[in-house]
Amino acid sequence: MCFSPTASFVSAAAIATIGVATLRHVKEPHTILFAETPMLFALHQFTEGLVWLGRQGRIGPIGRDHAAFLFTMYAQGLLPFLMPLAVTLLEPAGWRQKVMIGLTAIGGVAALWDAYGLMFLPSRLFVDHESIAYRNVMTGSLAISLMYILATCGALLLSRYRVVRWYGVVNVIALTIVELVKAETFASVWCFYAALMSTLLYWQFSRGVSLDDFAPLPWLRSRFARV
């Protein structure tokens, strides 16, 4: 598939449409973070569309660099923490939730590491085989990459909810294929497919969710019960 500004903007619009539909089905506040996944990915794809425009000289280098920073900050400095946190909030109390809390902590470490590198060390981007590659000396660490994958995919695969688990499965499959085929542009390509696959989450919320369906952390549940 050829990646381009058109691909980024069209996918952003399509995913945002599903994202709005997903949010319309939210019934409990603690499910909002997970329900926002498609919308956040839509915004993410939109920022990469701006990066493409910058690469083509259609917007200035300052705008291009800011868009690239936003893209990488979400992909590497936020997502490894936000994804397991969102899944943890959905999970009823029990061993799965306890493991997810640990995965969220691991993702938080990876996110802080990557965020520091993105904020304080130079990054560069270039086009490789019609996809954008992002490079930073800190975010390429093997250990941090493994922590990232463990946190983001592990929490999804542990979920008791079938659609959430399937989202984890397709992400692992996509991650493996992208690593084998387009490793140089991994962040861009994997995030593109993860964004497209996030539309699966619409089916989880369109069926209707309630406090009994998604039991969050005990302290959070008691808080909402008093509202």
Short mmCIF file of C-alpha atoms in Angstrom, two decimals:
data_model
loop_
_atom_site.label_atom_id
_atom_site.label_comp_id
_atom_site.label_asym_id
_atom_site.label_seq_id
_atom_site.Cartn_x
_atom_site.Cartn_y
_atom_site.Cartn_z
CA MET A 1 0.00 0.00 0.00
CA CYS A 2 1.27 3.49 -0.85
CA PHE A 3 1.25 5.86 2.11
CA SER A 4 0.69 9.53 1.44
CA PRO A 5 -1.09 12.63 2.77
CA THR A 6 -4.26 11.35 1.11
CA ALA A 7 -4.00 7.97 2.85
CA SER A 8 -3.44 9.65 6.23
CA PHE A 9 -6.24 12.19 5.90
CA VAL A 10 -8.80 9.77 4.45
CA SER A 11 -8.08 7.17 7.13
CA ALA A 12 -8.25 9.89 9.80
CA ALA A 13 -11.68 10.99 8.59
CA ALA A 14 -13.01 7.43 8.37
CA ILE A 15 -11.68 6.44 11.81
CA ALA A 16 -12.95 9.68 13.36
CA THR A 17 -16.43 8.87 12.06
CA ILE A 18 -16.29 5.48 13.79
CA GLY A 19 -14.81 7.19 16.84
CA VAL A 20 -17.76 9.55 17.15
CA ALA A 21 -20.17 6.63 16.76
CA THR A 22 -18.28 4.71 19.46
CA LEU A 23 -18.37 7.60 21.94
CA ARG A 24 -22.13 7.93 21.43
CA HIS A 25 -22.52 4.49 23.01
CA VAL A 26 -20.51 5.29 26.15
CA LYS A 27 -22.65 4.87 29.27
CA GLU A 28 -20.12 4.97 32.11
CA PRO A 29 -17.38 7.57 32.66
CA HIS A 30 -14.66 5.03 33.38
CA THR A 31 -15.07 3.53 29.88
CA ILE A 32 -14.38 6.84 28.12
CA LEU A 33 -10.60 6.42 27.87
CA PHE A 34 -10.91 3.10 26.06
CA ALA A 35 -13.81 4.32 23.91
CA GLU A 36 -11.68 7.28 22.80
CA THR A 37 -9.10 4.96 21.21
CA PRO A 38 -10.42 5.32 17.62
CA MET A 39 -10.73 9.11 17.95
CA LEU A 40 -7.19 9.45 19.33
CA PHE A 41 -5.85 7.31 16.50
CA ALA A 42 -7.76 9.46 14.01
CA LEU A 43 -6.04 12.58 15.35
CA HIS A 44 -2.77 10.67 15.23
CA GLN A 45 -3.21 9.87 11.55
CA PHE A 46 -4.14 13.48 10.87
CA THR A 47 -0.82 14.67 12.34
CA GLU A 48 1.09 12.30 10.06
CA GLY A 49 -0.80 13.75 7.13
CA LEU A 50 0.67 17.11 8.13
CA VAL A 51 4.12 15.51 8.31
CA TRP A 52 3.66 14.31 4.72
CA LEU A 53 2.67 17.80 3.63
CA GLY A 54 5.82 19.12 5.29
CA ARG A 55 7.94 16.56 3.48
CA GLN A 56 6.41 17.74 0.21
CA GLY A 57 7.12 21.39 1.02
CA ARG A 58 3.43 22.29 1.25
CA ILE A 59 3.79 23.46 4.85
CA GLY A 60 6.85 25.01 6.49
CA PRO A 61 9.57 23.12 8.38
CA ILE A 62 8.34 24.41 11.75
CA GLY A 63 4.85 23.06 11.16
CA ARG A 64 6.29 19.78 9.87
CA ASP A 65 8.55 19.36 12.91
CA HIS A 66 5.74 20.14 15.34
CA ALA A 67 3.48 17.60 13.61
CA ALA A 68 6.25 14.98 13.72
CA PHE A 69 6.75 15.64 17.43
CA LEU A 70 3.02 15.22 18.13
CA PHE A 71 2.94 12.00 16.09
CA THR A 72 5.90 10.41 17.86
CA MET A 73 4.90 11.69 21.30
CA TYR A 74 1.53 9.97 21.08
CA ALA A 75 2.92 6.79 19.51
CA GLN A 76 5.87 6.44 21.89
CA GLY A 77 5.42 8.83 24.81
CA LEU A 78 1.74 8.25 25.60
CA LEU A 79 0.32 5.10 23.99
CA PRO A 80 2.33 2.51 25.99
CA PHE A 81 0.82 3.98 29.16
CA LEU A 82 -2.66 4.99 27.97
CA MET A 83 -3.55 1.67 26.32
CA PRO A 84 -2.95 -0.64 29.32
CA LEU A 85 -4.49 1.97 31.63
CA ALA A 86 -7.67 2.11 29.53
CA VAL A 87 -7.95 -1.69 29.50
CA THR A 88 -7.26 -1.89 33.24
CA LEU A 89 -10.14 0.47 33.98
CA LEU A 90 -12.48 -1.85 32.10
CA GLU A 91 -11.43 -5.01 33.91
CA PRO A 92 -13.28 -6.38 36.96
CA ALA A 93 -11.24 -6.86 40.13
CA GLY A 94 -9.21 -10.04 40.08
CA TRP A 95 -5.89 -11.49 38.95
CA ARG A 96 -6.22 -10.12 35.42
CA GLN A 97 -6.61 -6.60 36.70
CA LYS A 98 -3.63 -6.97 39.03
CA VAL A 99 -1.43 -8.09 36.14
CA MET A 100 -2.75 -5.21 34.04
CA ILE A 101 -1.79 -2.73 36.75
CA GLY A 102 1.75 -4.09 36.52
CA LEU A 103 1.68 -3.80 32.73
CA THR A 104 0.48 -0.21 33.05
CA ALA A 105 3.45 0.55 35.28
CA ILE A 106 5.81 -1.05 32.74
CA GLY A 107 4.18 1.00 29.98
CA GLY A 108 4.56 4.11 32.09
CA VAL A 109 8.32 3.54 32.37
CA ALA A 110 8.59 3.04 28.59
CA ALA A 111 6.47 6.13 27.95
CA LEU A 112 8.56 8.33 30.27
CA TRP A 113 11.78 7.09 28.69
CA ASP A 114 10.56 7.77 25.17
CA ALA A 115 9.01 11.11 26.10
CA TYR A 116 12.30 12.28 27.60
CA GLY A 117 14.17 11.36 24.44
CA LEU A 118 11.62 13.05 22.20
CA MET A 119 11.63 16.25 24.26
CA PHE A 120 15.34 16.66 24.94
CA LEU A 121 17.24 14.81 22.22
CA PRO A 122 17.22 15.48 18.47
CA SER A 123 14.94 13.44 16.24
CA ARG A 124 14.96 13.05 12.49
CA LEU A 125 12.55 11.74 9.90
CA PHE A 126 12.91 10.52 6.35
CA VAL A 127 10.92 8.64 3.73
CA ASP A 128 11.79 4.99 3.21
CA HIS A 129 9.87 2.90 0.65
CA GLU A 130 6.96 5.37 0.57
CA SER A 131 6.55 5.39 4.37
CA ILE A 132 7.90 7.81 6.97
CA ALA A 133 10.66 6.66 9.32
CA TYR A 134 11.17 8.40 12.68
CA ARG A 135 14.49 8.15 14.51
CA ASN A 136 15.58 9.13 18.01
CA VAL A 137 18.58 7.71 19.84
CA MET A 138 16.56 6.89 22.99
CA THR A 139 13.34 5.52 21.55
CA GLY A 140 15.13 2.82 19.54
CA SER A 141 16.23 0.86 22.61
CA LEU A 142 15.44 -2.87 22.36
CA ALA A 143 14.57 -3.14 26.06
CA ILE A 144 12.16 -0.20 25.87
CA SER A 145 10.61 -1.58 22.68
CA LEU A 146 9.96 -4.92 24.40
CA MET A 147 8.41 -3.12 27.39
CA TYR A 148 6.26 -1.11 24.97
CA ILE A 149 4.94 -4.23 23.23
CA LEU A 150 4.40 -6.09 26.51
CA ALA A 151 2.37 -3.23 27.98
CA THR A 152 0.25 -2.29 24.96
CA CYS A 153 -0.50 -5.77 23.60
CA GLY A 154 -0.31 -7.72 26.86
CA ALA A 155 -3.14 -5.84 28.53
CA LEU A 156 -5.38 -6.28 25.48
CA LEU A 157 -4.70 -10.02 25.29
CA LEU A 158 -5.48 -10.46 29.00
CA SER A 159 -8.88 -8.79 28.84
CA ARG A 160 -11.94 -10.85 29.69
CA TYR A 161 -13.82 -9.16 26.84
CA ARG A 162 -13.72 -10.94 23.50
CA VAL A 163 -13.59 -7.87 21.26
CA VAL A 164 -10.77 -6.38 23.32
CA ARG A 165 -8.80 -9.63 23.11
CA TRP A 166 -9.35 -9.80 19.34
CA TYR A 167 -8.06 -6.25 19.05
CA GLY A 168 -4.94 -7.42 20.88
CA VAL A 169 -4.58 -10.45 18.60
CA VAL A 170 -4.83 -8.46 15.37
CA ASN A 171 -2.37 -5.93 16.76
CA VAL A 172 0.17 -8.64 17.52
CA ILE A 173 -0.28 -10.10 14.03
CA ALA A 174 0.09 -6.68 12.40
CA LEU A 175 3.07 -5.86 14.61
CA THR A 176 4.84 -9.07 13.57
CA ILE A 177 4.17 -8.59 9.87
CA VAL A 178 5.26 -4.95 9.91
CA GLU A 179 8.45 -5.83 11.79
CA LEU A 180 9.30 -8.45 9.17
CA VAL A 181 8.33 -6.39 6.11
CA LYS A 182 8.79 -2.71 6.99
CA ALA A 183 10.97 -2.60 10.09
CA GLU A 184 12.59 0.69 9.06
CA THR A 185 9.25 2.51 9.19
CA PHE A 186 7.72 0.43 11.98
CA ALA A 187 6.17 3.27 14.03
CA SER A 188 4.36 4.81 11.09
CA VAL A 189 3.08 1.60 9.49
CA TRP A 190 2.07 -0.21 12.67
CA CYS A 191 0.23 2.85 14.01
CA PHE A 192 -1.61 3.09 10.68
CA TYR A 193 -2.90 -0.46 10.96
CA ALA A 194 -3.57 -0.15 14.69
CA ALA A 195 -5.67 2.90 13.89
CA LEU A 196 -7.67 1.05 11.25
CA MET A 197 -8.19 -1.93 13.55
CA SER A 198 -9.34 0.30 16.41
CA THR A 199 -12.69 0.47 14.62
CA LEU A 200 -13.27 -3.03 16.03
CA LEU A 201 -13.90 -1.37 19.37
CA TYR A 202 -17.11 0.15 18.03
CA TRP A 203 -18.71 -3.29 18.24
CA GLN A 204 -17.85 -3.58 21.94
CA PHE A 205 -19.63 -0.34 22.79
CA SER A 206 -22.47 -0.57 20.27
CA ARG A 207 -23.76 -3.59 22.15
CA GLY A 208 -24.17 -1.40 25.22
CA VAL A 209 -22.02 -1.29 28.35
CA SER A 210 -22.91 -0.75 31.98
CA LEU A 211 -21.20 -0.54 35.34
CA ASP A 212 -21.82 -4.27 35.79
CA ASP A 213 -20.28 -5.09 32.41
CA PHE A 214 -17.13 -3.03 32.98
CA ALA A 215 -16.10 -3.04 36.63
CA PRO A 216 -13.18 -0.63 37.14
CA LEU A 217 -10.70 -0.44 39.97
CA PRO A 218 -12.58 -0.67 43.32
CA TRP A 219 -11.81 2.92 44.36
CA LEU A 220 -12.97 4.24 41.00
CA ARG A 221 -16.14 2.18 41.01
CA SER A 222 -17.09 3.41 44.50
CA ARG A 223 -16.51 6.97 43.37
CA PHE A 224 -18.88 6.64 40.42
CA ALA A 225 -21.43 4.89 42.59
CA ARG A 226 -21.67 8.03 44.72
CA VAL A 227 -22.24 10.31 41.74
#
